[in-house]
Amino acid sequence: QKHIQVVITTHSSHIVNSSKFEKIRYVMKKNDFVFVKNLNDFCTQADSNKDFVEKYLTLNKCDLFFADKAILIEGTAERLLFPDMIVKLNNAGKFSGVTVPLESQYYTLIEVGGAYAHKFIPFMNFLEIPTLIVTDIDSINDGRKACLVRDGKGSSNATINFWFSDILGKSGHTFQDIRELDNDKKTNGFIHIEYQIEENGLCGRSLEQALKNANRNLYKLSQSPTEEDLQYDPDVDGSKTDFAMKLVFENTNYNVPKYIENGLVW
């Protein structure tokens, strides 16, 4: 007739993801104190996000709960490139003053795309995990069709639009606002967002276009290319995975696009 309470402590993402979300207590050490986060509190505070986050973590067996930092990315190409980019930036001295290089820290890469990254923002702030969101500017014209950045009238990226409407409180933002966002306004709490910015006089609308822009010689572009020259063509450039693999294994001296460097330095 005795009621027994069982407490399991674990570093296994499999055990965590097999548990009921609201039953989890997240333990974190800060300086000389240990804090306990009750995920049931998050469930009651952010019910609209709870179902998505719980399902995503269960499907992906994510090690988010055990990471010191998180990087939310669009897809496979970024997953292949980012570890290499982190090493490259460290070797170039971009992380000066850091005791432990980012490549040696416990960070996790989470593929979530531009349409869903914003759903993690309340959860990351609740857990107090420093989180970098790297997404695409996804310029569109008045007809809501994909277009060159210079012709953009808005962005189809849900995370960027969420950032302006819900984080900055600017629901009537323009595409010019997106392009000119101050660096300090790209940080909110434990979250920082980065997307393509102008580099060498041009701005790509995707990772692939930004890579071409930052590595004009590698892609045999003219000395004064236009945004049209940055277009990604899978028939010519291969799949996005092949595009990334070729860069890492064949063109080891490539330049990291500035917006990614800014985010990783943050």
Tab-separated table of C-alpha atoms in Angstrom:
chain	number	residue	atom	x	y	z
A	1	GLN	CA	0.000	0.000	0.000
A	2	LYS	CA	3.001	2.301	0.006
A	3	HIS	CA	3.259	4.946	-2.706
A	4	ILE	CA	6.769	5.030	-4.096
A	5	GLN	CA	8.232	7.898	-6.056
A	6	VAL	CA	11.013	7.012	-8.488
A	7	VAL	CA	13.547	9.568	-9.668
A	8	ILE	CA	15.849	8.776	-12.597
A	9	THR	CA	18.792	11.015	-13.469
A	10	THR	CA	20.182	10.493	-16.939
A	11	HIS	CA	22.337	11.776	-19.762
A	12	SER	CA	20.476	9.594	-22.244
A	13	SER	CA	18.396	11.448	-24.811
A	14	HIS	CA	16.601	8.151	-25.523
A	15	ILE	CA	15.304	7.897	-21.955
A	16	VAL	CA	14.328	11.571	-21.893
A	17	ASN	CA	12.460	11.344	-25.175
A	18	SER	CA	10.588	8.268	-23.994
A	19	SER	CA	9.341	10.157	-20.949
A	20	LYS	CA	6.294	12.361	-20.685
A	21	PHE	CA	7.340	15.942	-21.380
A	22	GLU	CA	5.611	17.404	-18.335
A	23	LYS	CA	7.309	14.854	-16.037
A	24	ILE	CA	10.836	16.030	-16.875
A	25	ARG	CA	12.861	18.195	-14.507
A	26	TYR	CA	15.790	19.895	-16.193
A	27	VAL	CA	18.751	20.422	-13.854
A	28	MET	CA	21.331	23.083	-14.677
A	29	LYS	CA	24.386	24.398	-12.850
A	30	LYS	CA	25.105	28.122	-12.876
A	31	ASN	CA	28.149	29.314	-10.957
A	32	ASP	CA	27.786	27.909	-7.424
A	33	PHE	CA	24.103	27.084	-7.667
A	34	VAL	CA	21.986	24.316	-9.148
A	35	PHE	CA	18.617	25.242	-10.648
A	36	VAL	CA	15.765	22.909	-11.519
A	37	LYS	CA	13.419	23.732	-14.414
A	38	ASN	CA	10.028	22.060	-14.238
A	39	LEU	CA	8.932	21.353	-17.817
A	40	ASN	CA	5.365	21.189	-16.619
A	41	ASP	CA	5.665	24.937	-15.997
A	42	PHE	CA	6.643	25.428	-19.642
A	43	CYS	CA	3.686	23.312	-20.744
A	44	THR	CA	1.270	25.601	-18.936
A	45	GLN	CA	3.034	28.802	-20.061
A	46	ALA	CA	3.416	27.954	-23.743
A	47	ASP	CA	0.774	25.367	-24.566
A	48	SER	CA	0.791	26.225	-28.290
A	49	ASN	CA	4.508	25.433	-28.529
A	50	LYS	CA	4.532	22.461	-26.175
A	51	ASP	CA	3.017	19.927	-28.589
A	52	PHE	CA	5.375	20.867	-31.418
A	53	VAL	CA	8.544	20.840	-29.306
A	54	GLU	CA	7.619	17.578	-27.584
A	55	LYS	CA	6.845	15.822	-30.867
A	56	TYR	CA	9.964	17.154	-32.580
A	57	LEU	CA	12.266	16.052	-29.787
A	58	THR	CA	10.625	12.628	-29.637
A	59	LEU	CA	10.953	12.081	-33.391
A	60	ASN	CA	14.562	13.235	-33.568
A	61	LYS	CA	15.951	11.851	-30.302
A	62	CYS	CA	17.521	15.259	-29.872
A	63	ASP	CA	20.326	15.776	-27.344
A	64	LEU	CA	19.143	19.332	-26.746
A	65	PHE	CA	18.631	18.748	-23.016
A	66	PHE	CA	22.307	17.946	-22.544
A	67	ALA	CA	23.886	20.574	-24.781
A	68	ASP	CA	25.443	23.817	-23.537
A	69	LYS	CA	24.537	25.657	-26.731
A	70	ALA	CA	22.242	25.075	-29.699
A	71	ILE	CA	22.387	26.055	-33.358
A	72	LEU	CA	19.090	25.874	-35.247
A	73	ILE	CA	19.673	25.404	-38.973
A	74	GLU	CA	17.671	24.957	-42.172
A	75	GLY	CA	18.730	21.501	-43.331
A	76	THR	CA	21.330	18.922	-44.357
A	77	ALA	CA	23.668	21.308	-46.174
A	78	GLU	CA	24.125	23.376	-43.020
A	79	ARG	CA	24.597	20.233	-40.917
A	80	LEU	CA	27.482	19.209	-43.182
A	81	LEU	CA	29.053	22.652	-43.369
A	82	PHE	CA	28.765	24.108	-39.876
A	83	PRO	CA	31.258	21.842	-38.027
A	84	ASP	CA	33.814	22.586	-40.735
A	85	MET	CA	33.022	26.310	-40.651
A	86	ILE	CA	33.457	26.367	-36.868
A	87	VAL	CA	36.923	24.811	-37.170
A	88	LYS	CA	37.803	27.205	-39.997
A	89	LEU	CA	36.754	30.292	-38.021
A	90	ASN	CA	38.615	29.070	-34.942
A	91	ASN	CA	41.797	28.542	-36.960
A	92	ALA	CA	41.406	32.072	-38.336
A	93	GLY	CA	41.339	33.463	-34.785
A	94	LYS	CA	37.701	34.587	-34.910
A	95	PHE	CA	36.993	33.198	-31.423
A	96	SER	CA	39.825	35.051	-29.692
A	97	GLY	CA	39.522	35.376	-25.944
A	98	VAL	CA	37.480	32.192	-25.580
A	99	THR	CA	38.967	29.677	-23.139
A	100	VAL	CA	37.383	26.648	-24.808
A	101	PRO	CA	36.990	26.853	-28.629
A	102	LEU	CA	33.441	26.446	-29.914
A	103	GLU	CA	34.450	23.253	-31.726
A	104	SER	CA	35.299	21.714	-28.339
A	105	GLN	CA	32.154	22.910	-26.599
A	106	TYR	CA	29.022	20.805	-26.317
A	107	TYR	CA	26.799	22.378	-28.953
A	108	THR	CA	24.005	20.668	-30.842
A	109	LEU	CA	22.878	21.266	-34.422
A	110	ILE	CA	19.116	21.062	-34.888
A	111	GLU	CA	17.645	20.862	-38.395
A	112	VAL	CA	14.354	22.683	-38.170
A	113	GLY	CA	13.998	24.845	-41.296
A	114	GLY	CA	12.916	28.463	-41.532
A	115	ALA	CA	9.256	27.601	-41.065
A	116	TYR	CA	9.588	26.124	-37.573
A	117	ALA	CA	12.682	27.542	-35.857
A	118	HIS	CA	10.643	30.241	-34.111
A	119	LYS	CA	8.592	27.582	-32.306
A	120	PHE	CA	11.710	26.736	-30.280
A	121	ILE	CA	12.298	30.310	-29.072
A	122	PRO	CA	10.080	30.171	-25.932
A	123	PHE	CA	11.504	26.751	-25.020
A	124	MET	CA	15.151	27.812	-25.407
A	125	ASN	CA	14.548	30.918	-23.336
A	126	PHE	CA	12.797	28.767	-20.707
A	127	LEU	CA	15.793	26.400	-20.495
A	128	GLU	CA	18.217	29.350	-20.762
A	129	ILE	CA	20.254	27.669	-23.498
A	130	PRO	CA	22.199	30.113	-25.709
A	131	THR	CA	20.692	29.478	-29.135
A	132	LEU	CA	21.746	30.657	-32.583
A	133	ILE	CA	19.139	30.580	-35.343
A	134	VAL	CA	20.601	30.649	-38.854
A	135	THR	CA	17.968	30.907	-41.562
A	136	ASP	CA	17.409	32.247	-45.097
A	137	ILE	CA	16.131	35.725	-45.923
A	138	ASP	CA	13.760	34.164	-48.527
A	139	SER	CA	12.938	37.365	-50.442
A	140	ILE	CA	9.569	37.508	-52.243
A	141	ASN	CA	7.873	40.041	-54.537
A	142	ASP	CA	4.414	41.596	-54.274
A	143	GLY	CA	2.959	38.405	-55.730
A	144	ARG	CA	4.625	36.389	-52.934
A	145	LYS	CA	6.886	34.644	-55.423
A	146	ALA	CA	10.594	34.041	-54.833
A	147	CYS	CA	12.696	36.860	-56.251
A	148	LEU	CA	16.141	38.441	-56.086
A	149	VAL	CA	16.901	40.192	-52.806
A	150	ARG	CA	17.232	43.564	-54.537
A	151	ASP	CA	13.640	43.190	-55.789
A	152	GLY	CA	12.266	41.893	-52.504
A	153	LYS	CA	9.095	43.333	-51.000
A	154	GLY	CA	8.921	40.906	-48.108
A	155	SER	CA	10.147	37.573	-46.748
A	156	SER	CA	8.352	34.223	-46.820
A	157	ASN	CA	10.445	33.062	-43.859
A	158	ALA	CA	8.135	32.404	-40.894
A	159	THR	CA	10.918	32.718	-38.330
A	160	ILE	CA	12.097	36.121	-39.573
A	161	ASN	CA	8.530	37.417	-39.665
A	162	PHE	CA	7.916	36.033	-36.149
A	163	TRP	CA	11.050	37.815	-34.945
A	164	PHE	CA	9.742	41.156	-36.170
A	165	SER	CA	6.085	40.766	-35.160
A	166	ASP	CA	6.382	38.882	-31.850
A	167	ILE	CA	9.899	39.672	-30.614
A	168	LEU	CA	10.327	43.248	-31.836
A	169	GLY	CA	6.623	44.121	-31.932
A	170	LYS	CA	6.786	45.386	-35.540
A	171	SER	CA	4.024	43.503	-37.362
A	172	GLY	CA	4.037	46.124	-40.121
A	173	HIS	CA	7.724	45.624	-40.916
A	174	THR	CA	9.043	46.083	-44.433
A	175	PHE	CA	11.657	44.104	-46.314
A	176	GLN	CA	13.967	47.076	-45.891
A	177	ASP	CA	13.534	46.714	-42.121
A	178	ILE	CA	14.633	43.092	-42.426
A	179	ARG	CA	17.713	43.990	-44.435
A	180	GLU	CA	18.729	46.847	-42.139
A	181	LEU	CA	18.079	45.220	-38.753
A	182	ASP	CA	20.639	46.383	-36.174
A	183	ASN	CA	22.886	43.664	-34.799
A	184	ASP	CA	21.771	44.269	-31.208
A	185	LYS	CA	18.144	43.706	-32.233
A	186	LYS	CA	19.096	40.265	-33.562
A	187	THR	CA	19.461	39.106	-29.943
A	188	ASN	CA	16.583	38.479	-27.553
A	189	GLY	CA	17.275	36.837	-24.227
A	190	PHE	CA	19.254	33.680	-24.960
A	191	ILE	CA	18.392	33.719	-28.684
A	192	HIS	CA	20.251	35.269	-31.614
A	193	ILE	CA	19.085	35.214	-35.246
A	194	GLU	CA	21.141	35.586	-38.424
A	195	TYR	CA	20.206	35.561	-42.102
A	196	GLN	CA	21.891	36.697	-45.307
A	197	ILE	CA	23.291	40.228	-45.341
A	198	GLU	CA	24.979	42.289	-48.032
A	199	GLU	CA	28.536	41.134	-48.683
A	200	ASN	CA	30.827	42.370	-51.450
A	201	GLY	CA	27.998	44.614	-52.612
A	202	LEU	CA	25.465	41.794	-53.102
A	203	CYS	CA	23.075	39.749	-50.988
A	204	GLY	CA	22.001	36.170	-51.716
A	205	ARG	CA	18.600	34.844	-50.631
A	206	SER	CA	19.831	31.392	-49.553
A	207	LEU	CA	22.865	29.602	-48.116
A	208	GLU	CA	24.004	28.461	-51.549
A	209	GLN	CA	23.775	31.960	-53.013
A	210	ALA	CA	25.636	33.405	-50.021
A	211	LEU	CA	28.411	30.842	-50.483
A	212	LYS	CA	28.742	31.762	-54.137
A	213	ASN	CA	28.839	35.436	-53.232
A	214	ALA	CA	31.592	34.927	-50.634
A	215	ASN	CA	33.607	32.623	-52.929
A	216	ARG	CA	33.352	34.199	-56.366
A	217	ASN	CA	36.633	32.764	-57.626
A	218	LEU	CA	35.673	29.207	-56.651
A	219	TYR	CA	32.468	29.465	-58.669
A	220	LYS	CA	34.129	31.245	-61.588
A	221	LEU	CA	31.983	34.357	-61.331
A	222	SER	CA	32.946	37.604	-63.030
A	223	GLN	CA	34.748	40.360	-61.141
A	224	SER	CA	31.504	42.332	-60.960
A	225	PRO	CA	28.723	39.742	-60.708
A	226	THR	CA	25.041	40.510	-60.322
A	227	GLU	CA	22.487	38.783	-58.108
A	228	GLU	CA	21.428	36.791	-61.173
A	229	ASP	CA	24.921	35.253	-61.231
A	230	LEU	CA	24.429	33.915	-57.694
A	231	GLN	CA	21.417	31.789	-58.625
A	232	TYR	CA	21.582	28.163	-57.503
A	233	ASP	CA	20.756	25.679	-60.260
A	234	PRO	CA	20.567	22.024	-59.140
A	235	ASP	CA	21.102	20.870	-62.729
A	236	VAL	CA	24.453	22.663	-62.745
A	237	ASP	CA	25.424	22.856	-59.070
A	238	GLY	CA	24.095	19.439	-58.047
A	239	SER	CA	21.889	18.710	-55.047
A	240	LYS	CA	22.280	20.899	-51.968
A	241	THR	CA	24.010	18.010	-50.211
A	242	ASP	CA	26.461	17.566	-53.104
A	243	PHE	CA	27.007	21.331	-53.192
A	244	ALA	CA	28.002	21.301	-49.522
A	245	MET	CA	30.099	18.120	-49.748
A	246	LYS	CA	32.097	19.473	-52.675
A	247	LEU	CA	32.862	22.655	-50.771
A	248	VAL	CA	34.094	20.822	-47.673
A	249	PHE	CA	36.147	18.125	-49.393
A	250	GLU	CA	37.338	19.758	-52.617
A	251	ASN	CA	37.529	23.490	-51.900
A	252	THR	CA	38.964	23.611	-48.401
A	253	ASN	CA	40.022	27.268	-48.688
A	254	TYR	CA	36.493	28.613	-49.064
A	255	ASN	CA	35.300	31.720	-47.209
A	256	VAL	CA	32.546	31.503	-44.599
A	257	PRO	CA	29.659	33.886	-45.451
A	258	LYS	CA	29.654	36.918	-43.169
A	259	TYR	CA	26.211	36.313	-41.648
A	260	ILE	CA	27.225	32.815	-40.532
A	261	GLU	CA	30.516	34.111	-39.128
A	262	ASN	CA	28.618	36.795	-37.183
A	263	GLY	CA	26.304	34.192	-35.682
A	264	LEU	CA	29.007	31.718	-34.717
A	265	VAL	CA	31.133	34.471	-33.164
A	266	TRP	CA	28.055	35.490	-31.129
